[in-house]
mmCIF file of C-alpha atoms in Angstrom:
data_model
loop_
_atom_site.group_PDB
_atom_site.id
_atom_site.type_symbol
_atom_site.label_atom_id
_atom_site.label_comp_id
_atom_site.label_asym_id
_atom_site.label_seq_id
_atom_site.Cartn_x
_atom_site.Cartn_y
_atom_site.Cartn_z
ATOM 1 C CA MET A 824 74.382 142.977 68.599
ATOM 2 C CA ARG A 825 74.091 141.387 65.170
ATOM 3 C CA PHE A 826 77.095 139.886 63.362
ATOM 4 C CA THR A 827 77.286 139.736 59.599
ATOM 5 C CA ALA A 828 78.958 136.812 57.849
ATOM 6 C CA LYS A 829 81.774 139.141 56.835
ATOM 7 C CA ALA A 830 82.363 140.177 60.444
ATOM 8 C CA VAL A 831 82.514 136.565 61.601
ATOM 9 C CA ILE A 832 85.040 135.692 58.884
ATOM 10 C CA CYS A 833 87.197 138.708 59.744
ATOM 11 C CA ALA A 834 87.134 137.805 63.428
ATOM 12 C CA ALA A 835 88.161 134.241 62.637
ATOM 13 C CA VAL A 836 91.076 135.386 60.465
ATOM 14 C CA THR A 837 92.216 137.800 63.185
ATOM 15 C CA ALA A 838 92.118 135.068 65.820
ATOM 16 C CA LEU A 839 94.088 132.759 63.554
ATOM 17 C CA ALA A 840 96.740 135.387 62.899
ATOM 18 C CA VAL A 841 97.142 136.320 66.564
ATOM 19 C CA GLY A 842 97.345 132.677 67.573
ATOM 20 C CA ALA A 843 99.897 131.968 64.876
ATOM 21 C CA PHE A 844 102.151 134.678 66.266
ATOM 22 C CA ALA A 845 101.916 134.004 69.974
ATOM 23 C CA PRO A 846 105.160 134.843 71.830
ATOM 24 C CA SER A 847 107.947 132.411 71.000
ATOM 25 C CA ALA A 848 111.649 132.101 71.603
ATOM 26 C CA GLY A 849 112.283 133.150 68.011
ATOM 27 C CA ALA A 850 115.225 135.052 66.671
ATOM 28 C CA HIS A 851 113.203 138.267 66.791
ATOM 29 C CA SER A 852 110.974 137.677 69.825
ATOM 30 C CA THR A 853 109.880 141.061 71.173
ATOM 31 C CA GLY A 854 108.496 140.248 74.635
ATOM 32 C CA GLU A 855 105.114 141.431 75.874
ATOM 33 C CA TRP A 856 103.404 144.476 74.417
ATOM 34 C CA ASN A 857 103.941 147.437 76.750
ATOM 35 C CA PHE A 858 103.324 150.775 75.078
ATOM 36 C CA GLY A 859 104.811 153.065 77.698
ATOM 37 C CA ALA A 860 107.881 155.271 77.650
ATOM 38 C CA PRO A 861 110.008 155.042 74.493
ATOM 39 C CA PHE A 862 112.478 152.164 74.689
ATOM 40 C CA ILE A 863 115.529 154.128 73.555
ATOM 41 C CA ASN A 864 115.007 156.941 76.070
ATOM 42 C CA GLN A 865 116.449 154.800 78.872
ATOM 43 C CA PHE A 866 119.830 154.642 77.143
ATOM 44 C CA HIS A 867 122.399 157.438 77.266
ATOM 45 C CA LYS A 868 125.703 156.064 75.935
ATOM 46 C CA VAL A 869 127.028 154.843 72.605
ATOM 47 C CA ASP A 870 130.103 152.641 72.854
ATOM 48 C CA THR A 871 132.114 150.718 70.297
ATOM 49 C CA VAL A 872 132.071 146.957 70.855
ATOM 50 C CA ALA A 873 134.634 145.953 68.233
ATOM 51 C CA SER A 874 135.897 146.365 64.686
ATOM 52 C CA THR A 875 134.016 144.287 62.122
ATOM 53 C CA VAL A 876 136.977 143.967 59.720
ATOM 54 C CA PRO A 877 138.296 140.383 59.442
ATOM 55 C CA ASP A 878 141.775 139.352 58.339
ATOM 56 C CA ASN A 879 140.833 139.405 54.635
ATOM 57 C CA GLY A 880 139.993 143.112 54.910
ATOM 58 C CA ASP A 881 136.250 142.981 54.122
ATOM 59 C CA VAL A 882 134.464 146.221 55.026
ATOM 60 C CA ASN A 883 130.994 147.792 55.009
ATOM 61 C CA PRO A 884 129.187 145.804 57.727
ATOM 62 C CA TYR A 885 125.495 145.389 56.930
ATOM 63 C CA GLY A 886 123.666 142.554 58.698
ATOM 64 C CA VAL A 887 123.383 142.120 62.470
ATOM 65 C CA ALA A 888 121.997 139.041 64.239
ATOM 66 C CA VAL A 889 122.195 138.003 67.898
ATOM 67 C CA VAL A 890 122.874 134.295 68.484
ATOM 68 C CA PRO A 891 119.885 132.817 70.414
ATOM 69 C CA ARG A 892 121.484 129.522 71.537
ATOM 70 C CA SER A 893 124.983 128.084 71.892
ATOM 71 C CA LYS A 894 126.052 125.360 69.481
ATOM 72 C CA ASP A 895 129.511 124.543 68.117
ATOM 73 C CA LYS A 896 131.122 127.877 67.081
ATOM 74 C CA LEU A 897 128.009 129.862 67.989
ATOM 75 C CA HIS A 898 127.793 131.293 71.502
ATOM 76 C CA LYS A 899 124.529 132.592 72.935
ATOM 77 C CA GLY A 900 124.494 136.384 73.099
ATOM 78 C CA ASP A 901 127.285 136.863 70.564
ATOM 79 C CA VAL A 902 126.587 139.052 67.537
ATOM 80 C CA LEU A 903 127.042 137.975 63.924
ATOM 81 C CA VAL A 904 127.861 140.685 61.371
ATOM 82 C CA SER A 905 127.930 140.249 57.576
ATOM 83 C CA ASN A 906 130.195 142.339 55.322
ATOM 84 C CA PHE A 907 128.995 143.654 51.939
ATOM 85 C CA ASN A 908 132.265 145.069 50.518
ATOM 86 C CA ASN A 909 135.660 143.461 49.943
ATOM 87 C CA ALA A 910 139.017 144.875 50.974
ATOM 88 C CA GLY A 911 139.051 147.008 47.824
ATOM 89 C CA ASN A 912 135.746 148.544 48.989
ATOM 90 C CA LYS A 913 133.837 147.026 46.058
ATOM 91 C CA GLN A 914 130.147 146.634 46.885
ATOM 92 C CA GLY A 915 128.567 143.222 46.511
ATOM 93 C CA LYS A 916 131.942 141.481 46.916
ATOM 94 C CA GLY A 917 132.072 140.871 50.694
ATOM 95 C CA THR A 918 132.274 137.199 51.707
ATOM 96 C CA THR A 919 132.679 137.157 55.489
ATOM 97 C CA ILE A 920 130.582 136.859 58.637
ATOM 98 C CA VAL A 921 132.344 137.826 61.865
ATOM 99 C CA GLN A 922 131.270 136.817 65.359
ATOM 100 C CA ILE A 923 131.656 139.343 68.182
ATOM 101 C CA SER A 924 131.166 138.690 71.884
ATOM 102 C CA PRO A 925 129.528 141.304 74.157
ATOM 103 C CA GLY A 926 133.003 141.918 75.558
ATOM 104 C CA GLY A 927 134.453 142.683 72.124
ATOM 105 C CA ASN A 928 136.237 139.431 71.240
ATOM 106 C CA VAL A 929 136.157 138.957 67.458
ATOM 107 C CA SER A 930 136.402 135.712 65.503
ATOM 108 C CA LEU A 931 135.683 134.698 61.932
ATOM 109 C CA PHE A 932 132.468 132.686 61.763
ATOM 110 C CA ALA A 933 132.581 132.103 58.011
ATOM 111 C CA GLN A 934 134.348 133.111 54.829
ATOM 112 C CA ILE A 935 132.230 131.983 51.885
ATOM 113 C CA ASP A 936 133.864 130.876 48.655
ATOM 114 C CA ALA A 937 131.634 131.585 45.654
ATOM 115 C CA GLY A 938 133.407 128.857 43.718
ATOM 116 C CA SER A 939 132.458 126.075 46.110
ATOM 117 C CA LEU A 940 128.820 126.776 46.915
ATOM 118 C CA PRO A 941 126.683 123.612 47.116
ATOM 119 C CA GLY A 942 123.866 125.167 45.093
ATOM 120 C CA ALA A 943 122.969 127.985 42.736
ATOM 121 C CA CYS A 944 123.624 131.626 43.634
ATOM 122 C CA PRO A 945 123.432 133.670 40.425
ATOM 123 C CA GLY A 946 126.367 136.075 40.378
ATOM 124 C CA GLY A 947 128.321 134.751 43.350
ATOM 125 C CA VAL A 948 128.698 136.185 46.862
ATOM 126 C CA GLY A 949 128.120 139.671 48.240
ATOM 127 C CA LEU A 950 126.660 139.414 51.745
ATOM 128 C CA THR A 951 123.787 141.790 52.531
ATOM 129 C CA THR A 952 121.840 142.960 55.580
ATOM 130 C CA ALA A 953 119.698 139.814 55.294
ATOM 131 C CA LEU A 954 121.105 137.805 58.214
ATOM 132 C CA VAL A 955 119.407 135.577 60.808
ATOM 133 C CA ALA A 956 120.674 133.123 63.426
ATOM 134 C CA LEU A 957 118.095 130.437 64.212
ATOM 135 C CA ARG A 958 117.451 128.525 67.434
ATOM 136 C CA SER A 959 118.409 125.279 65.695
ATOM 137 C CA GLY A 960 121.930 126.584 64.994
ATOM 138 C CA TRP A 961 121.449 127.392 61.315
ATOM 139 C CA VAL A 962 122.585 130.780 60.039
ATOM 140 C CA ILE A 963 121.075 132.214 56.858
ATOM 141 C CA VAL A 964 122.517 135.186 54.995
ATOM 142 C CA GLY A 965 121.528 136.990 51.828
ATOM 143 C CA SER A 966 123.780 137.529 48.838
ATOM 144 C CA LEU A 967 123.414 140.325 46.276
ATOM 145 C CA PRO A 968 126.622 139.950 44.271
ATOM 146 C CA THR A 969 128.344 142.194 41.743
ATOM 147 C CA ALA A 970 131.298 141.656 39.430
ATOM 148 C CA ASP A 971 132.817 145.104 39.881
ATOM 149 C CA GLY A 972 130.978 146.813 42.733
ATOM 150 C CA THR A 973 128.411 148.600 40.547
ATOM 151 C CA SER A 974 124.694 148.124 39.968
ATOM 152 C CA ALA A 975 125.392 147.450 36.281
ATOM 153 C CA THR A 976 126.781 144.025 37.215
ATOM 154 C CA ALA A 977 124.422 143.193 40.097
ATOM 155 C CA GLN A 978 122.940 139.688 39.945
ATOM 156 C CA PRO A 979 119.906 138.052 41.649
ATOM 157 C CA GLY A 980 122.005 136.192 44.233
ATOM 158 C CA CYS A 981 120.485 133.829 46.768
ATOM 159 C CA LEU A 982 120.130 132.968 50.439
ATOM 160 C CA ILE A 983 123.102 131.009 51.800
ATOM 161 C CA VAL A 984 122.502 128.495 54.607
ATOM 162 C CA LEU A 985 125.371 127.752 57.017
ATOM 163 C CA ASP A 986 125.507 125.298 59.896
ATOM 164 C CA SER A 987 126.718 126.131 63.411
ATOM 165 C CA THR A 988 130.347 125.522 62.418
ATOM 166 C CA GLY A 989 130.174 128.165 59.680
ATOM 167 C CA THR A 990 130.078 125.619 56.862
ATOM 168 C CA VAL A 991 127.841 126.385 53.886
ATOM 169 C CA ARG A 992 125.339 123.548 53.466
ATOM 170 C CA GLU A 993 122.884 124.789 50.831
ATOM 171 C CA THR A 994 121.515 127.784 48.963
ATOM 172 C CA PHE A 995 118.021 129.004 48.156
ATOM 173 C CA SER A 996 117.660 130.751 44.792
ATOM 174 C CA GLY A 997 114.785 131.539 42.465
ATOM 175 C CA ASP A 998 111.291 131.285 43.999
ATOM 176 C CA GLY A 999 111.077 135.099 43.909
ATOM 177 C CA ILE A 1000 114.496 135.664 45.519
ATOM 178 C CA ASN A 1001 116.039 138.507 43.516
ATOM 179 C CA GLY A 1002 118.510 140.722 45.313
ATOM 180 C CA PRO A 1003 117.722 139.715 48.938
ATOM 181 C CA TRP A 1004 118.407 142.883 50.911
ATOM 182 C CA ASP A 1005 117.191 142.273 54.463
ATOM 183 C CA MET A 1006 115.422 139.548 56.417
ATOM 184 C CA THR A 1007 113.819 138.586 59.705
ATOM 185 C CA ALA A 1008 112.620 135.250 61.047
ATOM 186 C CA ASP A 1009 109.634 133.905 62.965
ATOM 187 C CA ASP A 1010 111.465 130.966 64.492
ATOM 188 C CA TRP A 1011 109.556 128.067 66.072
ATOM 189 C CA GLY A 1012 112.450 125.622 65.996
ATOM 190 C CA GLY A 1013 111.175 122.955 63.645
ATOM 191 C CA SER A 1014 109.414 125.454 61.420
ATOM 192 C CA VAL A 1015 110.541 128.926 60.431
ATOM 193 C CA ASN A 1016 109.040 131.727 58.383
ATOM 194 C CA LEU A 1017 111.638 133.952 56.753
ATOM 195 C CA PHE A 1018 110.516 137.390 55.605
ATOM 196 C CA VAL A 1019 112.867 138.653 52.896
ATOM 197 C CA THR A 1020 112.941 141.974 51.040
ATOM 198 C CA ASN A 1021 114.088 141.942 47.392
ATOM 199 C CA VAL A 1022 115.418 144.967 45.493
ATOM 200 C CA LEU A 1023 116.377 143.821 41.986
ATOM 201 C CA ASN A 1024 113.016 142.959 40.459
ATOM 202 C CA GLY A 1025 112.826 144.595 37.026
ATOM 203 C CA ILE A 1026 116.403 145.903 37.204
ATOM 204 C CA VAL A 1027 118.853 144.148 34.881
ATOM 205 C CA GLY A 1028 122.335 145.494 34.181
ATOM 206 C CA GLY A 1029 121.499 148.531 36.312
ATOM 207 C CA GLN A 1030 118.553 149.483 34.080
ATOM 208 C CA PRO A 1031 116.057 150.988 34.402
ATOM 209 C CA PRO A 1032 117.433 153.064 37.283
ATOM 210 C CA THR A 1033 114.037 153.139 39.023
ATOM 211 C CA THR A 1034 111.234 150.580 39.227
ATOM 212 C CA LYS A 1035 108.279 149.901 41.493
ATOM 213 C CA GLN A 1036 108.765 146.157 41.767
ATOM 214 C CA GLY A 1037 110.396 145.657 45.176
ATOM 215 C CA THR A 1038 108.889 142.744 47.100
ATOM 216 C CA VAL A 1039 108.677 141.014 50.452
ATOM 217 C CA LEU A 1040 108.625 137.211 50.404
ATOM 218 C CA ARG A 1041 107.542 134.765 53.082
ATOM 219 C CA LEU A 1042 109.673 131.630 52.826
ATOM 220 C CA GLU A 1043 108.358 128.696 54.835
ATOM 221 C CA LEU A 1044 111.066 126.332 56.085
ATOM 222 C CA THR A 1045 110.992 122.960 57.823
ATOM 223 C CA ILE A 1046 113.957 121.893 59.976
ATOM 224 C CA GLU A 1047 114.558 118.322 61.083
ATOM 225 C CA GLY A 1048 117.591 117.477 63.192
ATOM 226 C CA SER A 1049 120.928 117.975 61.472
ATOM 227 C CA LYS A 1050 119.416 118.024 57.990
ATOM 228 C CA PRO A 1051 119.607 121.379 56.186
ATOM 229 C CA PRO A 1052 116.350 123.365 56.218
ATOM 230 C CA VAL A 1053 113.824 122.509 53.523
ATOM 231 C CA LEU A 1054 112.146 125.369 51.652
ATOM 232 C CA ARG A 1055 108.505 124.287 51.388
ATOM 233 C CA LYS A 1056 106.831 127.371 49.985
ATOM 234 C CA SER A 1057 107.486 130.922 48.814
ATOM 235 C CA THR A 1058 104.734 133.573 48.891
ATOM 236 C CA THR A 1059 104.891 137.230 47.853
ATOM 237 C CA ILE A 1060 103.180 139.067 50.701
ATOM 238 C CA ALA A 1061 104.040 142.636 49.656
ATOM 239 C CA SER A 1062 104.981 144.238 46.335
ATOM 240 C CA GLY A 1063 105.267 147.497 44.408
ATOM 241 C CA PHE A 1064 108.008 149.120 46.525
ATOM 242 C CA THR A 1065 110.269 151.586 44.732
ATOM 243 C CA GLU A 1066 113.784 150.393 43.889
ATOM 244 C CA GLN A 1067 116.542 152.723 42.708
ATOM 245 C CA THR A 1068 120.118 152.169 41.616
ATOM 246 C CA ASP A 1069 122.589 154.429 43.406
ATOM 247 C CA PRO A 1070 126.345 154.825 42.892
ATOM 248 C CA ASP A 1071 126.995 155.177 46.625
ATOM 249 C CA ALA A 1072 124.537 152.605 48.015
ATOM 250 C CA LEU A 1073 124.417 150.299 44.946
ATOM 251 C CA ILE A 1074 120.653 149.880 45.293
ATOM 252 C CA ILE A 1075 117.960 151.527 47.422
ATOM 253 C CA GLY A 1076 114.707 149.700 48.064
ATOM 254 C CA PRO A 1077 112.653 148.050 50.810
ATOM 255 C CA THR A 1078 115.141 147.200 53.535
ATOM 256 C CA GLY A 1079 114.575 146.433 57.225
ATOM 257 C CA VAL A 1080 111.792 144.110 58.356
ATOM 258 C CA GLY A 1081 110.473 143.257 61.814
ATOM 259 C CA LEU A 1082 107.568 141.108 62.982
ATOM 260 C CA GLY A 1083 105.141 142.425 65.590
ATOM 261 C CA LYS A 1084 103.386 140.176 68.101
ATOM 262 C CA ASP A 1085 100.055 140.551 66.304
ATOM 263 C CA GLY A 1086 101.514 139.147 63.084
ATOM 264 C CA THR A 1087 102.040 142.504 61.402
ATOM 265 C CA LEU A 1088 105.286 142.804 59.464
ATOM 266 C CA TYR A 1089 106.851 146.258 59.479
ATOM 267 C CA VAL A 1090 108.963 147.267 56.477
ATOM 268 C CA ALA A 1091 111.378 150.168 56.063
ATOM 269 C CA ASP A 1092 110.317 151.573 52.688
ATOM 270 C CA THR A 1093 113.546 153.455 52.145
ATOM 271 C CA VAL A 1094 112.866 155.396 48.944
ATOM 272 C CA ALA A 1095 109.394 156.531 50.067
ATOM 273 C CA ASN A 1096 110.785 157.485 53.500
ATOM 274 C CA ARG A 1097 108.084 155.597 55.378
ATOM 275 C CA ILE A 1098 107.390 152.608 57.593
ATOM 276 C CA ALA A 1099 104.865 150.208 56.067
ATOM 277 C CA ALA A 1100 102.696 147.633 57.843
ATOM 278 C CA ILE A 1101 101.813 144.289 56.211
ATOM 279 C CA PRO A 1102 98.966 142.635 58.174
ATOM 280 C CA PHE A 1103 98.672 138.864 58.730
ATOM 281 C CA ALA A 1104 102.195 138.395 57.341
ATOM 282 C CA GLY A 1105 102.489 134.775 58.459
ATOM 283 C CA VAL A 1106 99.179 133.560 57.038
ATOM 284 C CA ARG A 1107 98.230 135.789 54.132
ATOM 285 C CA TRP A 1108 98.335 134.204 50.679
ATOM 286 C CA THR A 1109 98.143 137.379 48.572
ATOM 287 C CA SER A 1110 100.224 140.539 48.290
ATOM 288 C CA ALA A 1111 99.265 143.512 50.456
ATOM 289 C CA GLY A 1112 100.880 145.828 47.920
ATOM 290 C CA THR A 1113 103.027 148.402 49.680
ATOM 291 C CA GLY A 1114 100.988 148.045 52.860
ATOM 292 C CA ARG A 1115 99.573 150.631 55.211
ATOM 293 C CA THR A 1116 101.691 153.667 56.045
ATOM 294 C CA VAL A 1117 102.460 153.709 59.766
ATOM 295 C CA THR A 1118 104.514 156.892 59.637
ATOM 296 C CA GLU A 1119 106.438 158.870 57.036
ATOM 297 C CA GLY A 1120 108.743 161.863 56.900
ATOM 298 C CA ASP A 1121 109.449 163.865 60.047
ATOM 299 C CA HIS A 1122 112.559 162.305 61.673
ATOM 300 C CA LEU A 1123 112.730 159.492 59.124
ATOM 301 C CA ASN A 1124 115.483 160.079 56.596
ATOM 302 C CA GLY A 1125 115.822 157.052 54.339
ATOM 303 C CA PRO A 1126 115.118 154.331 56.942
ATOM 304 C CA LEU A 1127 117.253 151.202 56.478
ATOM 305 C CA GLY A 1128 117.700 148.729 59.338
ATOM 306 C CA LEU A 1129 114.627 147.908 61.440
ATOM 307 C CA ALA A 1130 113.976 146.021 64.680
ATOM 308 C CA ILE A 1131 111.069 145.605 67.075
ATOM 309 C CA ALA A 1132 111.632 146.960 70.590
ATOM 310 C CA PRO A 1133 110.444 145.019 73.676
ATOM 311 C CA ASN A 1134 107.551 147.467 74.086
ATOM 312 C CA GLY A 1135 106.295 146.702 70.551
ATOM 313 C CA ASN A 1136 107.602 149.924 69.049
ATOM 314 C CA VAL A 1137 109.449 149.979 65.728
ATOM 315 C CA LEU A 1138 113.109 151.019 65.720
ATOM 316 C CA THR A 1139 114.709 152.239 62.497
ATOM 317 C CA VAL A 1140 118.059 153.758 61.591
ATOM 318 C CA ASN A 1141 118.405 156.342 58.847
ATOM 319 C CA GLY A 1142 120.564 156.141 55.752
ATOM 320 C CA GLY A 1143 120.324 159.909 55.317
ATOM 321 C CA ASP A 1144 121.787 160.804 58.706
ATOM 322 C CA GLY A 1145 123.115 159.130 61.839
ATOM 323 C CA ASN A 1146 119.823 158.886 63.739
ATOM 324 C CA ILE A 1147 117.717 156.108 65.229
ATOM 325 C CA VAL A 1148 113.947 156.680 65.308
ATOM 326 C CA GLU A 1149 111.363 154.939 67.497
ATOM 327 C CA THR A 1150 107.763 154.720 66.265
ATOM 328 C CA ASN A 1151 104.664 153.601 68.153
ATOM 329 C CA PRO A 1152 102.816 151.608 65.451
ATOM 330 C CA LEU A 1153 99.439 151.706 67.191
ATOM 331 C CA LEU A 1154 99.491 155.484 67.387
ATOM 332 C CA GLY A 1155 101.300 155.922 64.065
ATOM 333 C CA LYS A 1156 103.560 158.368 65.860
ATOM 334 C CA GLN A 1157 107.314 158.818 66.087
ATOM 335 C CA VAL A 1158 107.907 158.954 69.831
ATOM 336 C CA ALA A 1159 111.700 159.337 70.103
ATOM 337 C CA PHE A 1160 114.868 159.832 68.094
ATOM 338 C CA ARG A 1161 118.527 160.370 68.825
ATOM 339 C CA THR A 1162 121.872 160.514 67.072
ATOM 340 C CA LEU A 1163 123.930 157.323 67.036
ATOM 341 C CA ASP A 1164 126.628 158.503 64.662
ATOM 342 C CA GLY A 1165 127.799 162.055 64.154
ATOM 343 C CA LEU A 1166 129.785 161.231 61.016
ATOM 344 C CA GLY A 1167 126.870 161.986 58.705
ATOM 345 C CA ALA A 1168 124.750 160.127 56.185
ATOM 346 C CA GLY A 1169 125.136 156.563 55.000
ATOM 347 C CA ALA A 1170 126.792 155.111 58.103
ATOM 348 C CA LEU A 1171 124.016 152.974 59.607
ATOM 349 C CA PHE A 1172 122.460 149.723 58.402
ATOM 350 C CA GLY A 1173 121.667 146.623 60.486
ATOM 351 C CA LEU A 1174 120.531 146.721 64.103
ATOM 352 C CA ALA A 1175 119.236 144.334 66.766
ATOM 353 C CA VAL A 1176 117.984 144.580 70.345
ATOM 354 C CA ALA A 1177 120.628 143.262 72.750
ATOM 355 C CA PRO A 1178 119.842 140.276 75.025
ATOM 356 C CA ASP A 1179 117.950 141.153 78.206
ATOM 357 C CA ASN A 1180 116.897 144.360 76.439
ATOM 358 C CA ARG A 1181 120.009 146.086 77.711
ATOM 359 C CA GLY A 1182 120.553 148.159 74.580
ATOM 360 C CA VAL A 1183 120.548 148.253 70.791
ATOM 361 C CA TYR A 1184 123.382 146.876 68.664
ATOM 362 C CA PHE A 1185 124.081 148.614 65.361
ATOM 363 C CA VAL A 1186 126.789 148.611 62.716
ATOM 364 C CA ASP A 1187 128.542 151.712 61.477
ATOM 365 C CA ASP A 1188 129.889 151.223 57.978
ATOM 366 C CA THR A 1189 131.795 154.513 57.964
ATOM 367 C CA ASN A 1190 134.307 153.238 60.512
ATOM 368 C CA ASN A 1191 133.481 149.499 60.214
ATOM 369 C CA GLN A 1192 132.456 148.917 63.793
ATOM 370 C CA LEU A 1193 129.784 147.207 65.841
ATOM 371 C CA SER A 1194 128.488 149.599 68.492
ATOM 372 C CA ILE A 1195 125.836 149.565 71.183
ATOM 373 C CA LEU A 1196 123.399 152.180 72.438
ATOM 374 C CA HIS A 1197 123.020 151.425 76.135
#
C-alpha cells in the first residue's frame, strides 16, 4: 500500500489529537467508549433532589457541574447550580451558585457582587449555563448580564473565577468572550482547556435580532498551586452559528458543549436544531465553521444542555419540550429519547452525568429544581 504525503500528515494529526485527549480525571471525563445499549434506557425514575432557590430568591437555574474533588466548601459528588434570574425573575440578573448534596442538602456556595469584582466584566453579573468545577478546586462560571432582563441591555460579560471557598479571585473578559452561554472543560489539573460558546457577537442593544456570528472558543489555562488560573491563549475553533434575541429566552444560540474521547467537541446548535461536531477541538488553530452535522431534527427540539454519556453517546435536553435525547455520534443516529419534564417547553437547561454513572442530573427552570433521571 502506498501512502501519499497528505495521508501521512493526516495520520500524524489524528494520532496527536487522540493522544492529547486520552482518558483523564477531568471534569467531563466520559469513561471508555462502549457503543452498546443507550445509556438512558437503564433509568426509569425522575426524582427531585432539591430546590435551587437560595435565600435571596434567585430563580431560573441554568448551569450544572458535579464537584470532582473535595476541598474547603466543595464536597466531591455535590452538584453546583448557577442561577440566571433574580428574585424579580429578571433574566441576566442572577448572582448565586448553590451547592446541593446527592441527599438534597442545599447550601450557598457563592453570591457574587458585581460591584466588587476583581477584574472587568462588562455589564455586571448574570450567571449562565457556563459552569465548571475543576479538579484543582477552582470554579468558573459565565456571566451574560442585563440591566433590566431584556436583550436590549445585554452586555458581553465575562468568565468569573472562584476559589474553593466561593470567593471570586479574578475574571476573564475580552479575548473573544462575548455573552458566554455554556462551557465544558478538559481538565488535566495543571492545565485546562475551556470550551466556551458565545451568543452576543454582532448583537448590540438587542439589534439585529438575528446574526450568524455565534462562536466556540478554546481558552487555554495554566494552574499553579493556590495562584488563580492564568489565561494563556484564546482560539476561535468554531464560528458562524445563528444567534437570535428572544423575549422569553433572552438569547438563543450555540449552547451545550461536550468533549468526546477522540477530541471531537459536540455543540448543541440550538437555532438550527442540530448537534454539530468540531474535530480536533483541543489542537486545531483555525475555525471549523459550524462543524459537521451529527444529527438534526427528529426528536431534537431546540437542544440546549449537552453532556457526554459513559458510552460515548451525546445527551441533549430540549428547549422546545421536556425531553432528553441520546445520539450515537459514530452512527449519526438518535438512539433514545424520553420525557424528563411534563410541564412543557422551556424548562430544561444544564445537565451532567452523575458520579458512578448512576443517572443524569438536570435543572428544571419552570419549578426551580435540581432533579435526577435514575
